[in-house]
Tab-separated table of C-alpha atoms in Angstrom:
chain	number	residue	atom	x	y	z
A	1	UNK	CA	0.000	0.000	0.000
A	2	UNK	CA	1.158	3.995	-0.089
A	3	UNK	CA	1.268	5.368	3.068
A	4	UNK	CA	2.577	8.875	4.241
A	5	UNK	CA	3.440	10.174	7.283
A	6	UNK	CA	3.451	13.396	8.891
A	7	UNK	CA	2.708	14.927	12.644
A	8	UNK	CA	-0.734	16.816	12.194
A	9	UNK	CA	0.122	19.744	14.464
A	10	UNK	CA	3.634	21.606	15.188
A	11	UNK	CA	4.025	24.674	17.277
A	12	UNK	CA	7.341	26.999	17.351
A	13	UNK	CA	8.642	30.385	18.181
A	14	UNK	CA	9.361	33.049	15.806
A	15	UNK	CA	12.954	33.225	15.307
A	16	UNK	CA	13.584	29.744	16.218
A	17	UNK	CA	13.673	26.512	13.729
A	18	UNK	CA	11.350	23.326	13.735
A	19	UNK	CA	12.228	20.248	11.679
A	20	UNK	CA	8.745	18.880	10.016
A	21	UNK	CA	9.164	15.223	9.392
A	22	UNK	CA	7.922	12.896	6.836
A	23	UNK	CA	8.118	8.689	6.344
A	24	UNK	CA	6.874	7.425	3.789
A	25	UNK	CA	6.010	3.964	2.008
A	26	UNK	CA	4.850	3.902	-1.838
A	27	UNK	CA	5.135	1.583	-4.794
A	28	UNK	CA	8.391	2.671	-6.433
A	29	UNK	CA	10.406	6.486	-5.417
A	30	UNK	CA	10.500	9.763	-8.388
A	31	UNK	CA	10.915	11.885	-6.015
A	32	UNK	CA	9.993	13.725	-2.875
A	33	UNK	CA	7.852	17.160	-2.958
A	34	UNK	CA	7.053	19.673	0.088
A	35	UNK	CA	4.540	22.347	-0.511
A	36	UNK	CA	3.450	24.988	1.576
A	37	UNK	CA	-0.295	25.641	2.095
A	38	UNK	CA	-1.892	28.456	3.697
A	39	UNK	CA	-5.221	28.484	5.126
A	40	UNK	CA	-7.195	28.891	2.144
A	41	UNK	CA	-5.020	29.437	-0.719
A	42	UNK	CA	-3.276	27.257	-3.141
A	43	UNK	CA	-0.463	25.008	-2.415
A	44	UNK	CA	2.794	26.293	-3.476
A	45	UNK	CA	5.891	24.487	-4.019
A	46	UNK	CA	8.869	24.874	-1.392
A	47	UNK	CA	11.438	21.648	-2.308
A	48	UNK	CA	12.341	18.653	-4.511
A	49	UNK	CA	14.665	15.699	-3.284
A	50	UNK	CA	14.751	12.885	-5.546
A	51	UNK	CA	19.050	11.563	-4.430
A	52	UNK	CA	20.196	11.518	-0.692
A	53	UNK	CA	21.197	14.545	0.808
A	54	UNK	CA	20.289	17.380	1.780
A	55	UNK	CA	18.836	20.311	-0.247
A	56	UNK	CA	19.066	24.199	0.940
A	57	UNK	CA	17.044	27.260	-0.204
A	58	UNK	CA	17.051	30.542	1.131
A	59	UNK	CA	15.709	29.739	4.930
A	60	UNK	CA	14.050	26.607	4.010
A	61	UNK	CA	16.131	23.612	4.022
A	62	UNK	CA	15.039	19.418	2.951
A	63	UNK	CA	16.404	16.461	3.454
A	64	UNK	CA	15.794	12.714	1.988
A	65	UNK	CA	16.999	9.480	2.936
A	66	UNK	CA	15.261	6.840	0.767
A	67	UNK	CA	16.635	4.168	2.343
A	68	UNK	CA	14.933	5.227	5.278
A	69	UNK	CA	11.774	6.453	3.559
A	70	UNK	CA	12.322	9.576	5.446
A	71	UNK	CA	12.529	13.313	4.714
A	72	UNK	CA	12.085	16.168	6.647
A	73	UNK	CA	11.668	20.038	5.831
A	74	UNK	CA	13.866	22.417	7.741
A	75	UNK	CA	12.437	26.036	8.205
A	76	UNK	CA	15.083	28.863	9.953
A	77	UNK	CA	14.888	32.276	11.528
A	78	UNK	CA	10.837	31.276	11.715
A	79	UNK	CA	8.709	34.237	10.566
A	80	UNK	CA	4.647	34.791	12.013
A	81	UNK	CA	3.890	34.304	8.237
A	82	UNK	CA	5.203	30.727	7.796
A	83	UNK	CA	2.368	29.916	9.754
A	84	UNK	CA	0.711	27.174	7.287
A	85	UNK	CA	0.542	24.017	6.531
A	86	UNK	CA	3.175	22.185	4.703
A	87	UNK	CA	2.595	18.672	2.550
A	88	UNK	CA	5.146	16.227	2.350
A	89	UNK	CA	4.513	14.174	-1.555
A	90	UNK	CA	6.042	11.516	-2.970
A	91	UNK	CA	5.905	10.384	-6.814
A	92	UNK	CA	5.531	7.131	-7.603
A	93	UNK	CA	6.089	4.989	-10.391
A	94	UNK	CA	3.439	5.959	-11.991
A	95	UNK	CA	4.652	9.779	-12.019
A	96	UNK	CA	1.525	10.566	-9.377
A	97	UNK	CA	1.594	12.344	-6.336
A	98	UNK	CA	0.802	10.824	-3.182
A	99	UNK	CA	0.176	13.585	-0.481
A	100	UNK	CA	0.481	13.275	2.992
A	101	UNK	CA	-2.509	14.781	5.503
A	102	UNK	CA	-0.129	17.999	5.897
A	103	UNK	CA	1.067	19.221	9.349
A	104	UNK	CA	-0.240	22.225	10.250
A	105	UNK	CA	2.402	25.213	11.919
A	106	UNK	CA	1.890	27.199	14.128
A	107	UNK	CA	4.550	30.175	14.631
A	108	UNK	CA	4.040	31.929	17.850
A	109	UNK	CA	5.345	35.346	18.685
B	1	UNK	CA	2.964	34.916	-15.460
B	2	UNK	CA	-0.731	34.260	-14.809
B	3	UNK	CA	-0.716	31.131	-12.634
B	4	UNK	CA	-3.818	28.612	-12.309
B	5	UNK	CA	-6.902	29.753	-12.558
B	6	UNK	CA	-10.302	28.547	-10.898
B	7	UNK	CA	-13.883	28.900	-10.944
B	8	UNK	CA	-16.137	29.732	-9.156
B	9	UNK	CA	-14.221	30.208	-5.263
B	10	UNK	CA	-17.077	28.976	-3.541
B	11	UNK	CA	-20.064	26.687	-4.039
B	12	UNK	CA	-22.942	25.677	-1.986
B	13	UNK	CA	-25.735	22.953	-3.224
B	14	UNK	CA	-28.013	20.458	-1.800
B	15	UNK	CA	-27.645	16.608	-1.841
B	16	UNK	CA	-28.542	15.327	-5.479
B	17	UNK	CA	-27.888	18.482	-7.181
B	18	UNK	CA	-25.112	19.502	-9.439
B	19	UNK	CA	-22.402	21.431	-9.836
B	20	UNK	CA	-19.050	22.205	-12.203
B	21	UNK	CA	-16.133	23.562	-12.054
B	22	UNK	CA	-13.810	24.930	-14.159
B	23	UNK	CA	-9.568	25.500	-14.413
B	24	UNK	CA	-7.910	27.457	-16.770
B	25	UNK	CA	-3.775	25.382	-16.275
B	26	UNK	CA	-0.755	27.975	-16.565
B	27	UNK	CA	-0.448	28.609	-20.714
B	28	UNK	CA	1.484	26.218	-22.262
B	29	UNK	CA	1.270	23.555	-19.406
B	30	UNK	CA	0.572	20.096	-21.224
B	31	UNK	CA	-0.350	18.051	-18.542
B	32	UNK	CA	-3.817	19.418	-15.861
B	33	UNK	CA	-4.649	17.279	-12.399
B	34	UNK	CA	-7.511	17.706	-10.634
B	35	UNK	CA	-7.735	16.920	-6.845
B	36	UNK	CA	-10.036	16.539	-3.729
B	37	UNK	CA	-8.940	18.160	-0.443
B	38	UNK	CA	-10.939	17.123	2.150
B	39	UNK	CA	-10.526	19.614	5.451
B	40	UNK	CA	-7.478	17.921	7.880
B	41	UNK	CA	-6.490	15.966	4.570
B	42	UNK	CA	-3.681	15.856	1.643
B	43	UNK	CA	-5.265	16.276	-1.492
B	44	UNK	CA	-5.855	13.266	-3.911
B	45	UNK	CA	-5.542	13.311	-7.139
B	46	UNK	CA	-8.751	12.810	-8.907
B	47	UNK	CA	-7.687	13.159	-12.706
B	48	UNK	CA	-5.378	13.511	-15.061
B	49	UNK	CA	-4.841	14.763	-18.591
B	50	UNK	CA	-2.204	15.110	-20.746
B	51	UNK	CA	-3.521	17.280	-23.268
B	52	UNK	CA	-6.745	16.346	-23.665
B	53	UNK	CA	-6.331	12.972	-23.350
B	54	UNK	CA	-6.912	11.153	-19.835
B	55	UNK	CA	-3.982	9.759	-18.316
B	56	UNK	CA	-5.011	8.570	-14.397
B	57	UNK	CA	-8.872	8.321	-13.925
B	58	UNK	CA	-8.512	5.197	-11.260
B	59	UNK	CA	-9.589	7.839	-8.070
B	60	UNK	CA	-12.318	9.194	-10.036
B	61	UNK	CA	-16.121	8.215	-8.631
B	62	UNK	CA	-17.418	8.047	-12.129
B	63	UNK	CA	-20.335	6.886	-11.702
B	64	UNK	CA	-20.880	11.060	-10.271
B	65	UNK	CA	-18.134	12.809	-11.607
B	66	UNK	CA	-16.871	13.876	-14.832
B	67	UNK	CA	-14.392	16.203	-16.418
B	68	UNK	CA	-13.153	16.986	-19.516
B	69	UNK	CA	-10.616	18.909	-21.330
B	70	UNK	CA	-11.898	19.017	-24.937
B	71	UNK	CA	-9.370	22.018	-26.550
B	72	UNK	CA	-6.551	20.482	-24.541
B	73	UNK	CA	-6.174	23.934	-22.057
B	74	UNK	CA	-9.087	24.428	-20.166
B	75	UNK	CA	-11.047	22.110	-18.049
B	76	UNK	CA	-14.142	21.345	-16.390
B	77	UNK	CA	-14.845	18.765	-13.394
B	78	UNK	CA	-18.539	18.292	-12.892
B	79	UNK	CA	-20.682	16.463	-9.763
B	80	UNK	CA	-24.090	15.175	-10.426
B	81	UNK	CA	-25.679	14.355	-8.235
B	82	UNK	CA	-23.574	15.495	-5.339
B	83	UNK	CA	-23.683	13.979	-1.950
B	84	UNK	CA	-22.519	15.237	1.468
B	85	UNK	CA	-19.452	13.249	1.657
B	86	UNK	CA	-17.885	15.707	-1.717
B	87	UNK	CA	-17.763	18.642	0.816
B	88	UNK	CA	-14.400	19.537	-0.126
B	89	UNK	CA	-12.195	21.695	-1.563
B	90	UNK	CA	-11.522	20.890	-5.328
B	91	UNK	CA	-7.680	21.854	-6.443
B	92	UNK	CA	-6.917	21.833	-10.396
B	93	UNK	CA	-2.660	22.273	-11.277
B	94	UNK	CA	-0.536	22.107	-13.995
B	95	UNK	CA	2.720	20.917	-14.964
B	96	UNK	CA	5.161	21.121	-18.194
B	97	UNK	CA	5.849	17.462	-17.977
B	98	UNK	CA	9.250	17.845	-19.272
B	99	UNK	CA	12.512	16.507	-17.238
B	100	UNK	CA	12.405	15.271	-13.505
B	101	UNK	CA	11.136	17.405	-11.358
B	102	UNK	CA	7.610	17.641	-13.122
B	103	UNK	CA	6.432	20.456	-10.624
B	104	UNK	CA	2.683	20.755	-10.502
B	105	UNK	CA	1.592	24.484	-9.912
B	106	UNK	CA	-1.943	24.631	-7.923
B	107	UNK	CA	-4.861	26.673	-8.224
B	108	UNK	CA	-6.401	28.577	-5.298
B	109	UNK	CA	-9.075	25.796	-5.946
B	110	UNK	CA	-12.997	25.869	-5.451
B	111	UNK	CA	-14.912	25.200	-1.923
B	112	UNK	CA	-17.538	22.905	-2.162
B	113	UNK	CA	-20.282	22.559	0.166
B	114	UNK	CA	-22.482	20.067	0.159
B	115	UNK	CA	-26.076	20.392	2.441
């Protein structure tokens, strides 16, 4: 079966840094997608991981292990406006996108 | 660039009524998804063209809902009848389909209610 995994609810500090994590079990790996949804609006895309390693961009930062079937999503320096929800996706084989239920952030002053 | 557009940004219907939707992808984007986001939930992809041909239908509750995307740019995803359980929030997004990364671009997307 395809299963993702991500903790519904995180709460951090402006300024600080939270690591949002992901596991993940699908049929076949093409790559792993976070997106960042606020309440609301459209989902936008933040990162791409498809090789081990880490991946850095601006104050957003992701990592992927897939022999672990793990990633997580790095944010730094948290601002009151990266207060969202983020998505953790993987592609499959068949080139679809399999979404996780999204953790929702809170960033609190 | 104009990014994904939707229509309408809100809907509200009864049980067995129906309704449509329509998504106009980024210009030039081949391939156009169409998802359901139900509240506290990822969305899931309900369809999938590749110009206008259907590539991924298996999600899709056909026996209710339809779409099409006849000219190969815009769509439409239609309900009929609706029932309460397609409260949701209905995402279309678009994607070049060329090289790896194959980044889908989302719509602000249409919320459905269903009473």
């Amino acid at each position: 079966g395809q299963n993702i995994d991500q903790p519904t609810e995180m709460t951090a500090t402006e300024g600080a840094i939270v690591q949002i994590n992901c596991t993940y079990q699908t049929s076949g790996f093409n790559g792993l997608f976070w997106y960042q949804q606020h309440a609301g609006e459209a989902p936008t895309f933040l990162s791409y991981n498809v090789l081990d390693g880490l991946e850095e961009k601006g104050r957003f930062s992701s990592f992927l292990s897939r022999s672990k079937g793990y990633s997580y999503l790095l944010l730094k320096e948290l601002q009151m406006k990266d207060s969202a929800s983020y998505l953790c996706a993987v592609k499959g084989n068949t080139g679809k996108l399999i979404f996780g239920q999204g953790t929702t952030l809170q960033v609190k002053p | 660039e104009a990014g994904v557009a939707q229509s309408p940004r809100y809907k509200i219907i009864e049980k067995r009524q129906s309704v449509a939707f329509w998504c106009n992808p980024i210009s030039g984007h081949a391939t156009l998804y169409w998802y359901q986001q139900i509240l506290g939930q990822g969305p899931k992809l309900l369809i999938q063209f590749q110009n206008n041909g259907v590539v991924d239908d298996s999600q899709l509750p056909k026996d209710r809902f339809s779409a099409e995307r006849l000219k190969g740019v815009d769509s439409t995803l239609k309900i009929q009848p609706a029932k309460l359980e397609d409260s949701a929030v209905y995402l279309c997004a678009s994607s070049l389909m060329r090289g790896d990364k194959n980044i889908q671009y989302f719509g602000a997307g249409t919320r459905l209610s269903v009473l």
